[in-house]
Tab-separated table of C-alpha atoms in Angstrom:
chain	number	residue	atom	x	y	z
M	201	MET	CA	110.076	159.953	122.082
M	202	THR	CA	113.831	160.148	121.532
M	203	ASP	CA	114.186	161.422	125.088
M	204	VAL	CA	112.248	158.460	126.333
M	205	VAL	CA	114.573	156.017	124.624
M	206	ALA	CA	117.608	157.934	125.850
M	207	GLN	CA	116.451	157.631	129.435
M	208	ALA	CA	115.331	154.054	129.083
M	209	HIS	CA	118.808	152.584	129.619
M	210	VAL	CA	118.415	153.202	133.317
M	211	GLY	CA	114.806	152.059	133.261
M	212	ASP	CA	113.713	155.464	134.527
M	213	VAL	CA	111.176	156.481	131.937
M	214	PRO	CA	108.676	159.175	132.817
M	215	ARG	CA	105.129	158.650	131.677
M	216	LEU	CA	104.617	160.697	128.555
M	217	ASN	CA	101.177	159.463	127.652
M	218	GLU	CA	97.967	158.755	129.446
M	219	PRO	CA	97.963	154.913	129.279
M	220	THR	CA	95.179	153.180	127.374
M	221	VAL	CA	93.506	149.940	128.424
M	222	GLY	CA	95.489	148.397	125.548
M	223	ASP	CA	98.770	149.398	127.226
M	224	TYR	CA	97.811	147.437	130.321
M	225	VAL	CA	96.732	144.493	128.178
M	226	ALA	CA	100.132	144.628	126.445
M	227	LEU	CA	101.827	144.389	129.875
M	228	LEU	CA	100.195	140.965	130.232
M	229	LYS	CA	101.988	139.612	127.111
M	230	PRO	CA	98.764	138.332	125.518
M	231	ARG	CA	100.522	136.058	123.016
M	232	VAL	CA	102.403	134.211	125.753
M	233	MET	CA	99.178	134.178	127.737
M	234	SER	CA	97.312	132.423	124.924
M	235	LEU	CA	99.896	129.610	124.841
M	236	VAL	CA	99.676	129.307	128.626
M	237	VAL	CA	95.870	129.073	128.466
M	238	PHE	CA	96.074	126.442	125.751
M	239	THR	CA	98.567	124.192	127.589
M	240	ALA	CA	96.676	124.629	130.875
M	241	LEU	CA	93.450	123.652	129.094
M	242	VAL	CA	95.121	120.493	127.800
M	243	GLY	CA	96.246	119.687	131.357
M	244	MET	CA	92.678	120.157	132.590
M	245	VAL	CA	91.037	118.099	129.848
M	246	ALA	CA	93.616	115.291	130.025
M	247	ALA	CA	93.342	114.982	133.812
M	248	PRO	CA	91.235	112.152	135.203
M	249	GLY	CA	88.038	113.209	136.939
M	250	SER	CA	85.897	116.211	136.259
M	251	LEU	CA	85.576	119.840	137.189
M	252	HIS	CA	82.389	121.898	136.952
M	253	PRO	CA	82.600	124.079	133.805
M	254	VAL	CA	82.198	127.255	135.890
M	255	LEU	CA	85.148	126.270	138.090
M	256	GLY	CA	87.082	125.189	134.987
M	257	PHE	CA	86.495	128.618	133.446
M	258	ILE	CA	87.611	130.326	136.660
M	259	ALA	CA	90.734	128.140	136.838
M	260	LEU	CA	91.702	128.927	133.231
M	261	THR	CA	91.047	132.638	133.710
M	262	MET	CA	93.162	132.787	136.868
M	263	ILE	CA	95.997	130.831	135.247
M	264	ALA	CA	95.885	133.341	132.361
M	265	VAL	CA	95.838	136.316	134.740
M	266	GLY	CA	98.689	134.858	136.812
M	267	ALA	CA	100.777	134.288	133.672
M	268	GLY	CA	99.983	137.813	132.494
M	269	ALA	CA	100.915	139.241	135.886
M	270	SER	CA	104.318	137.587	135.746
M	271	GLY	CA	104.733	139.105	132.263
M	272	ALA	CA	103.999	142.563	133.689
M	273	LEU	CA	106.529	142.029	136.488
M	274	ASN	CA	109.071	140.865	133.912
M	275	MET	CA	108.498	144.071	131.914
M	276	TRP	CA	108.897	146.128	135.095
M	277	TYR	CA	112.241	144.541	135.912
M	278	ASP	CA	113.570	144.420	132.354
M	279	ALA	CA	112.425	147.902	131.273
M	280	ASP	CA	116.030	149.032	130.877
M	281	ILE	CA	117.045	146.285	128.446
M	282	ASP	CA	113.650	146.187	126.707
M	283	ALA	CA	114.210	149.766	125.541
M	284	ARG	CA	117.409	148.763	123.743
M	285	MET	CA	116.177	145.649	121.965
M	286	ALA	CA	114.320	145.952	118.643
M	287	ARG	CA	111.865	143.187	119.599
M	288	THR	CA	110.835	144.820	122.876
M	289	ALA	CA	111.386	148.567	122.382
M	290	ALA	CA	107.695	149.194	121.666
M	291	ARG	CA	106.517	147.785	125.005
M	292	PRO	CA	104.463	150.162	127.178
M	293	ILE	CA	107.228	151.069	129.674
M	294	PRO	CA	110.005	151.918	127.187
M	295	ARG	CA	107.462	153.898	125.149
M	296	GLY	CA	106.600	155.967	128.206
M	297	HIS	CA	102.952	154.925	128.310
M	298	VAL	CA	103.138	153.152	131.669
M	299	THR	CA	105.705	153.863	134.398
M	300	ALA	CA	107.797	151.056	135.873
M	301	GLY	CA	106.110	151.656	139.237
M	302	GLU	CA	102.652	151.293	137.718
M	303	ALA	CA	103.656	148.030	136.017
M	304	LEU	CA	105.063	146.716	139.322
M	305	CYS	CA	101.856	147.599	141.144
M	306	PHE	CA	99.657	146.129	138.395
M	307	GLY	CA	101.669	142.873	138.233
M	308	THR	CA	101.776	142.449	142.008
M	309	ILE	CA	98.035	142.960	142.487
M	310	LEU	CA	97.175	140.548	139.667
M	311	SER	CA	99.690	137.941	140.921
M	312	VAL	CA	98.328	137.919	144.459
M	313	GLY	CA	94.725	138.154	143.242
M	314	SER	CA	94.964	135.290	140.748
M	315	VAL	CA	96.606	132.944	143.267
M	316	LEU	CA	94.041	133.781	145.969
M	317	VAL	CA	91.037	133.373	143.674
M	318	LEU	CA	92.349	130.096	142.226
M	319	GLY	CA	93.122	128.771	145.707
M	320	LEU	CA	89.844	129.875	147.268
M	321	LEU	CA	87.486	128.911	144.459
M	322	VAL	CA	89.186	125.872	142.874
M	323	ASN	CA	91.810	124.290	145.148
M	324	TRP	CA	94.990	125.241	146.965
M	325	VAL	CA	97.296	122.776	145.173
M	326	ALA	CA	96.518	124.583	141.912
M	327	GLY	CA	96.840	127.942	143.713
M	328	ALA	CA	100.240	126.980	145.140
M	329	LEU	CA	101.464	125.765	141.741
M	330	LEU	CA	100.351	129.032	140.134
M	331	ALA	CA	102.223	130.961	142.846
M	332	LEU	CA	105.286	128.811	142.146
M	333	THR	CA	104.968	129.511	138.397
M	334	ILE	CA	104.826	133.276	138.945
M	335	ALA	CA	107.649	133.236	141.517
M	336	PHE	CA	109.812	131.077	139.252
M	337	TYR	CA	109.351	133.387	136.267
M	338	VAL	CA	109.877	136.611	138.206
M	339	PHE	CA	112.484	135.725	140.836
M	340	VAL	CA	114.359	132.755	139.365
M	341	TYR	CA	114.291	133.562	135.647
M	342	THR	CA	113.926	137.357	135.371
M	343	MET	CA	115.822	138.547	138.438
M	344	TRP	CA	118.331	135.802	139.067
M	345	LEU	CA	119.246	133.856	135.926
M	346	LYS	CA	118.463	135.969	132.876
M	347	ARG	CA	121.377	138.381	133.204
M	348	ARG	CA	123.791	135.953	134.859
M	349	THR	CA	124.025	132.652	133.026
M	350	PRO	CA	123.580	131.181	129.539
M	351	GLN	CA	121.537	128.458	131.246
M	352	ASN	CA	118.863	131.121	131.917
M	353	ILE	CA	116.248	129.715	129.587
M	354	VAL	CA	117.006	126.078	130.481
M	355	ILE	CA	116.174	126.511	134.168
M	356	GLY	CA	113.873	129.491	133.685
M	357	GLY	CA	111.974	127.523	131.064
M	358	ALA	CA	110.339	125.636	133.916
M	359	ALA	CA	108.094	128.659	134.452
M	360	GLY	CA	106.577	128.185	131.001
M	361	ALA	CA	106.211	124.458	131.601
M	362	PHE	CA	104.126	124.674	134.779
M	363	PRO	CA	100.709	125.721	133.311
M	364	PRO	CA	99.567	122.203	132.242
M	365	MET	CA	100.474	121.014	135.740
M	366	VAL	CA	98.381	123.823	137.229
M	367	GLY	CA	95.490	122.853	134.949
M	368	TRP	CA	95.856	119.199	135.925
M	369	ALA	CA	95.977	120.114	139.620
M	370	ALA	CA	92.844	122.253	139.233
M	371	VAL	CA	90.934	119.074	138.322
M	372	THR	CA	92.656	116.443	140.484
M	373	GLY	CA	93.998	118.510	143.368
M	374	SER	CA	97.319	116.707	142.968
M	375	VAL	CA	100.491	116.292	140.933
M	376	SER	CA	101.033	113.001	139.093
M	377	LEU	CA	103.446	111.320	136.687
M	378	GLU	CA	101.293	112.300	133.705
M	379	SER	CA	101.246	115.975	134.647
M	380	VAL	CA	105.007	115.877	135.246
M	381	LEU	CA	105.377	114.471	131.711
M	382	LEU	CA	103.362	117.388	130.312
M	383	PHE	CA	105.717	119.666	132.246
M	384	LEU	CA	108.857	117.902	130.985
M	385	ILE	CA	107.822	118.104	127.330
M	386	ILE	CA	107.640	121.913	127.489
M	387	PHE	CA	110.733	122.051	129.709
M	388	PHE	CA	112.907	120.209	127.170
M	389	TRP	CA	111.244	121.957	124.224
M	390	THR	CA	112.187	125.420	125.509
M	391	PRO	CA	115.997	125.337	124.965
M	392	PRO	CA	115.981	124.302	121.273
M	393	HIS	CA	113.072	126.671	120.654
M	394	PHE	CA	114.690	129.740	122.230
M	395	TRP	CA	118.234	129.025	121.146
M	396	ALA	CA	117.058	128.702	117.533
M	397	LEU	CA	115.649	132.241	117.915
M	398	ALA	CA	118.747	133.463	119.736
M	399	LEU	CA	120.992	132.202	116.908
M	400	TYR	CA	119.661	134.860	114.548
M	401	ARG	CA	118.803	137.458	117.181
M	402	CYS	CA	122.006	137.198	119.221
M	403	ARG	CA	123.192	140.738	118.379
M	404	ASP	CA	120.223	142.189	120.238
M	405	TYR	CA	121.017	140.114	123.328
M	406	GLU	CA	124.745	140.863	123.061
M	407	ARG	CA	124.123	144.623	122.964
M	408	VAL	CA	122.134	144.586	126.205
M	409	GLY	CA	124.452	142.132	127.957
M	410	VAL	CA	122.045	139.208	128.307
M	411	PRO	CA	124.269	136.117	128.296
M	412	MET	CA	122.297	133.980	125.854
M	413	LEU	CA	124.166	130.848	124.857
M	414	PRO	CA	125.195	132.078	121.352
M	415	VAL	CA	126.623	135.250	122.950
M	416	VAL	CA	128.635	133.441	125.624
M	417	SER	CA	129.596	130.122	124.041
M	418	GLY	CA	129.228	130.920	120.361
M	419	ALA	CA	126.977	129.680	117.589
M	420	HIS	CA	128.801	126.343	117.210
M	421	GLU	CA	128.174	125.286	120.819
M	422	THR	CA	124.584	126.546	120.622
M	423	ARG	CA	123.904	124.403	117.547
M	424	ARG	CA	125.381	121.389	119.351
M	425	GLN	CA	123.208	121.965	122.409
M	426	ILE	CA	120.093	122.483	120.271
M	427	LEU	CA	120.689	119.026	118.805
M	428	LEU	CA	121.339	117.477	122.249
M	429	TYR	CA	118.131	118.886	123.727
M	430	SER	CA	116.193	117.831	120.623
M	431	LEU	CA	117.511	114.292	121.110
M	432	LEU	CA	116.151	114.369	124.660
M	433	LEU	CA	112.869	116.021	123.707
M	434	VAL	CA	111.720	113.802	120.849
M	435	PRO	CA	111.721	110.434	122.728
M	436	LEU	CA	110.282	112.156	125.798
M	437	ALA	CA	107.414	113.552	123.733
M	438	VAL	CA	106.471	109.989	122.726
M	439	THR	CA	106.184	108.691	126.312
M	440	PRO	CA	102.637	109.994	127.027
M	441	TYR	CA	101.465	107.113	124.840
M	442	PHE	CA	103.216	104.559	127.059
M	443	VAL	CA	101.679	105.864	130.282
M	444	GLY	CA	98.198	105.970	128.797
M	445	LEU	CA	98.034	109.736	128.548
M	446	GLY	CA	98.083	109.750	124.730
M	447	GLY	CA	96.425	107.402	122.240
M	448	ILE	CA	97.537	105.979	118.913
M	449	THR	CA	96.964	109.295	117.093
M	450	TYR	CA	99.273	110.955	119.586
M	451	LEU	CA	101.913	108.230	119.124
M	452	VAL	CA	101.909	108.576	115.324
M	453	THR	CA	101.889	112.392	115.469
M	454	SER	CA	104.712	112.571	117.994
M	455	LEU	CA	106.811	110.127	115.977
M	456	ILE	CA	106.345	111.909	112.647
M	457	LEU	CA	106.720	115.439	114.017
M	458	GLY	CA	109.617	114.304	116.213
M	459	ALA	CA	111.445	112.988	113.139
M	460	VAL	CA	110.945	116.358	111.387
M	461	PHE	CA	112.126	118.197	114.541
M	462	LEU	CA	115.297	116.095	114.646
M	463	ALA	CA	115.922	116.591	110.926
M	464	LEU	CA	115.630	120.371	111.338
M	465	ALA	CA	117.881	120.345	114.423
M	466	LEU	CA	120.450	118.320	112.451
M	467	ASN	CA	120.165	120.859	109.649
M	468	VAL	CA	120.859	123.675	112.127
M	469	ARG	CA	123.968	121.768	113.254
M	470	ARG	CA	125.139	121.168	109.679
M	471	VAL	CA	124.367	124.476	107.947
M	472	THR	CA	126.257	127.019	109.982
M	473	GLU	CA	127.239	129.841	107.665
M	474	GLY	CA	125.570	132.985	106.345
M	475	ARG	CA	121.951	133.354	105.372
M	476	GLU	CA	121.466	129.617	105.001
M	477	GLY	CA	122.523	129.189	108.620
M	478	ASP	CA	120.034	131.814	109.777
M	479	ALA	CA	117.332	130.282	107.581
M	480	ALA	CA	117.923	126.840	109.132
M	481	ALA	CA	117.572	128.312	112.639
M	482	LYS	CA	114.420	130.231	111.643
M	483	LYS	CA	112.918	127.057	110.184
M	484	LEU	CA	113.526	125.147	113.417
M	485	PHE	CA	112.158	128.032	115.507
M	486	THR	CA	108.944	128.226	113.448
M	487	PHE	CA	108.494	124.462	113.380
M	488	SER	CA	109.113	124.145	117.111
M	489	ILE	CA	106.031	126.292	117.789
M	490	PHE	CA	103.923	124.125	115.498
M	491	TYR	CA	105.417	120.970	117.048
M	492	LEU	CA	104.406	121.819	120.604
M	493	PHE	CA	101.021	123.143	119.533
M	494	ALA	CA	100.294	120.003	117.476
M	495	LEU	CA	101.315	117.576	120.259
M	496	TYR	CA	99.110	119.320	122.793
M	497	ALA	CA	96.257	119.762	120.293
M	498	VAL	CA	96.252	116.025	119.540
M	499	LEU	CA	96.203	115.227	123.265
M	500	LEU	CA	93.322	117.660	123.687
M	501	GLY	CA	91.435	116.181	120.731
M	502	GLU	CA	91.913	112.609	121.934
M	503	HIS	CA	90.661	113.382	125.425
M	504	LEU	CA	87.706	115.406	124.140
M	505	VAL	CA	86.692	112.548	121.839
M	506	LYS	CA	87.153	110.050	124.692
M	507	GLY	CA	85.034	112.283	126.935
M	508	LEU	CA	82.267	112.540	124.341
M	509	ALA	CA	82.332	108.800	123.612
M	510	GLY	CA	82.480	107.753	127.270
X	277	MET	CA	119.092	145.208	139.723
X	278	ALA	CA	117.483	147.187	136.975
X	279	GLY	CA	116.485	150.738	137.612
X	280	HIS	CA	112.862	151.056	138.574
X	281	GLY	CA	112.446	154.734	139.187
X	282	ASP	CA	109.168	156.479	138.686
X	283	SER	CA	110.397	159.950	137.856
X	284	ARG	CA	107.898	162.342	136.319
X	285	GLN	CA	110.378	165.208	136.011
X	286	GLY	CA	110.100	167.085	132.758
X	287	GLU	CA	106.943	165.208	131.841
X	288	VAL	CA	105.508	166.457	128.577
X	289	PRO	CA	102.201	164.741	127.812
X	290	GLU	CA	101.861	163.684	124.173
X	291	VAL	CA	98.119	163.458	124.585
X	292	ALA	CA	96.237	165.926	126.691
X	293	GLY	CA	92.796	167.349	127.215
X	294	GLU	CA	89.853	165.398	125.829
X	295	GLU	CA	91.905	162.389	124.625
X	296	ALA	CA	93.573	162.003	128.029
X	297	ARG	CA	90.184	162.182	129.748
X	298	ARG	CA	88.770	159.632	127.298
X	299	ARG	CA	91.610	157.222	128.115
X	300	GLN	CA	91.054	157.754	131.828
X	301	ARG	CA	87.333	157.046	131.368
X	302	MET	CA	88.089	153.845	129.443
X	303	ARG	CA	90.397	152.664	132.225
X	304	SER	CA	87.697	153.372	134.795
X	305	TRP	CA	85.200	151.343	132.772
X	306	ALA	CA	87.711	148.495	132.484
X	307	ILE	CA	88.215	148.475	136.279
X	308	ALA	CA	84.432	148.541	136.798
X	309	GLY	CA	84.081	145.618	134.364
X	310	ILE	CA	86.752	143.604	136.209
X	311	LEU	CA	85.081	144.239	139.580
X	312	PHE	CA	81.691	143.218	138.179
X	313	PHE	CA	83.284	140.082	136.685
X	314	LEU	CA	84.770	139.198	140.094
X	315	VAL	CA	81.361	139.578	141.754
X	316	VAL	CA	79.795	137.248	139.160
X	317	VAL	CA	82.673	134.755	139.486
X	318	PHE	CA	82.413	134.562	143.293
X	319	TYR	CA	78.622	134.310	143.144
X	320	ALA	CA	78.699	131.547	140.496
X	321	ALA	CA	81.495	129.631	142.270
X	322	THR	CA	79.599	129.792	145.567
X	323	ILE	CA	76.435	128.405	143.960
X	324	VAL	CA	78.407	125.664	142.170
X	325	ARG	CA	80.314	124.667	145.303
X	326	LEU	CA	77.276	124.664	147.584
X	327	GLY	CA	75.020	123.066	144.960
X	328	GLY	CA	71.788	121.680	146.366
X	329	ASN	CA	73.015	122.317	149.906
X	330	VAL	CA	71.888	125.930	149.515
X	331	MET	CA	68.357	124.743	150.315
X	332	ASN	CA	69.400	121.964	152.677
X	333	ARG	CA	69.738	123.883	155.921
X	334	PRO	CA	67.569	124.579	158.973
X	335	LEU	CA	65.505	127.717	158.542
């Protein structure tokens, strides 16, 4: 195992173990996948019109597979740095369970397959958006931005924001203001969410040379930018109510949770030293996950209730 | 660009024999399951998309 880690810095890890099915599942980043499925489901349920449940199931499955495929391609490309970061060292490639070539092959087949099946069986707007999501995550974020600029997760965050748009397009066959709003909420949520994590994990990123904002511009600037993006995010998250996408429950939830989000972002800006500083960043990171989940869950609930009542 | 070699030089399997074969068998079953799932998906989607038109054609 030590040999595997020693070789991992060049991403050239031989396969030491016969891979299990679980290793291939791990390549798909199932936790990220579950968030993608959830936000895509909200996009589908909130979209006007209807989609046959069988086609809806196929659309969700293909969106999940496409997201997983881009995760596998990300692990293929980043195998060298994954092996040197505590958070990612146990992934299948650095552990020597799956070779980089196998991950590349697996990710490519699933990417092409998911886009084709979604396009053929549901519609080609959704298929094209899924292709864009995968391409954005692999080429723009992983290959181009991640190792080059501290703005990596700002621009690259778009990849994580596309799924509700894909879900929406699966139902309507189009892109609309409402689906762009669902995209923008995740897009502006990503920087404060990831930078809060990076504030207390920046040593890992520094060691492998990934220019996360705290590494390049320092913690002070990162805390300032977290607050700036939070100030953009919170009002934006309220707007679904004003375009008829969210109801009164959504308005109240987004206002209350938005106020808490801002308070925590302010706390991150104010408490900068030692363990208290780390704790403030951790609190914002944890809450940010709940915040996004709650906003989307309320939207989902409102539209399900509306669907049942109407 | 990251290194993406696929070298197997000096490979020393940590699991061999029966366990390796069991893992291989499980992977084969998983692939079979995925292929079966795809068949069902295409069949179901075809029926859903064609709907009643399946019967509405000259014989």
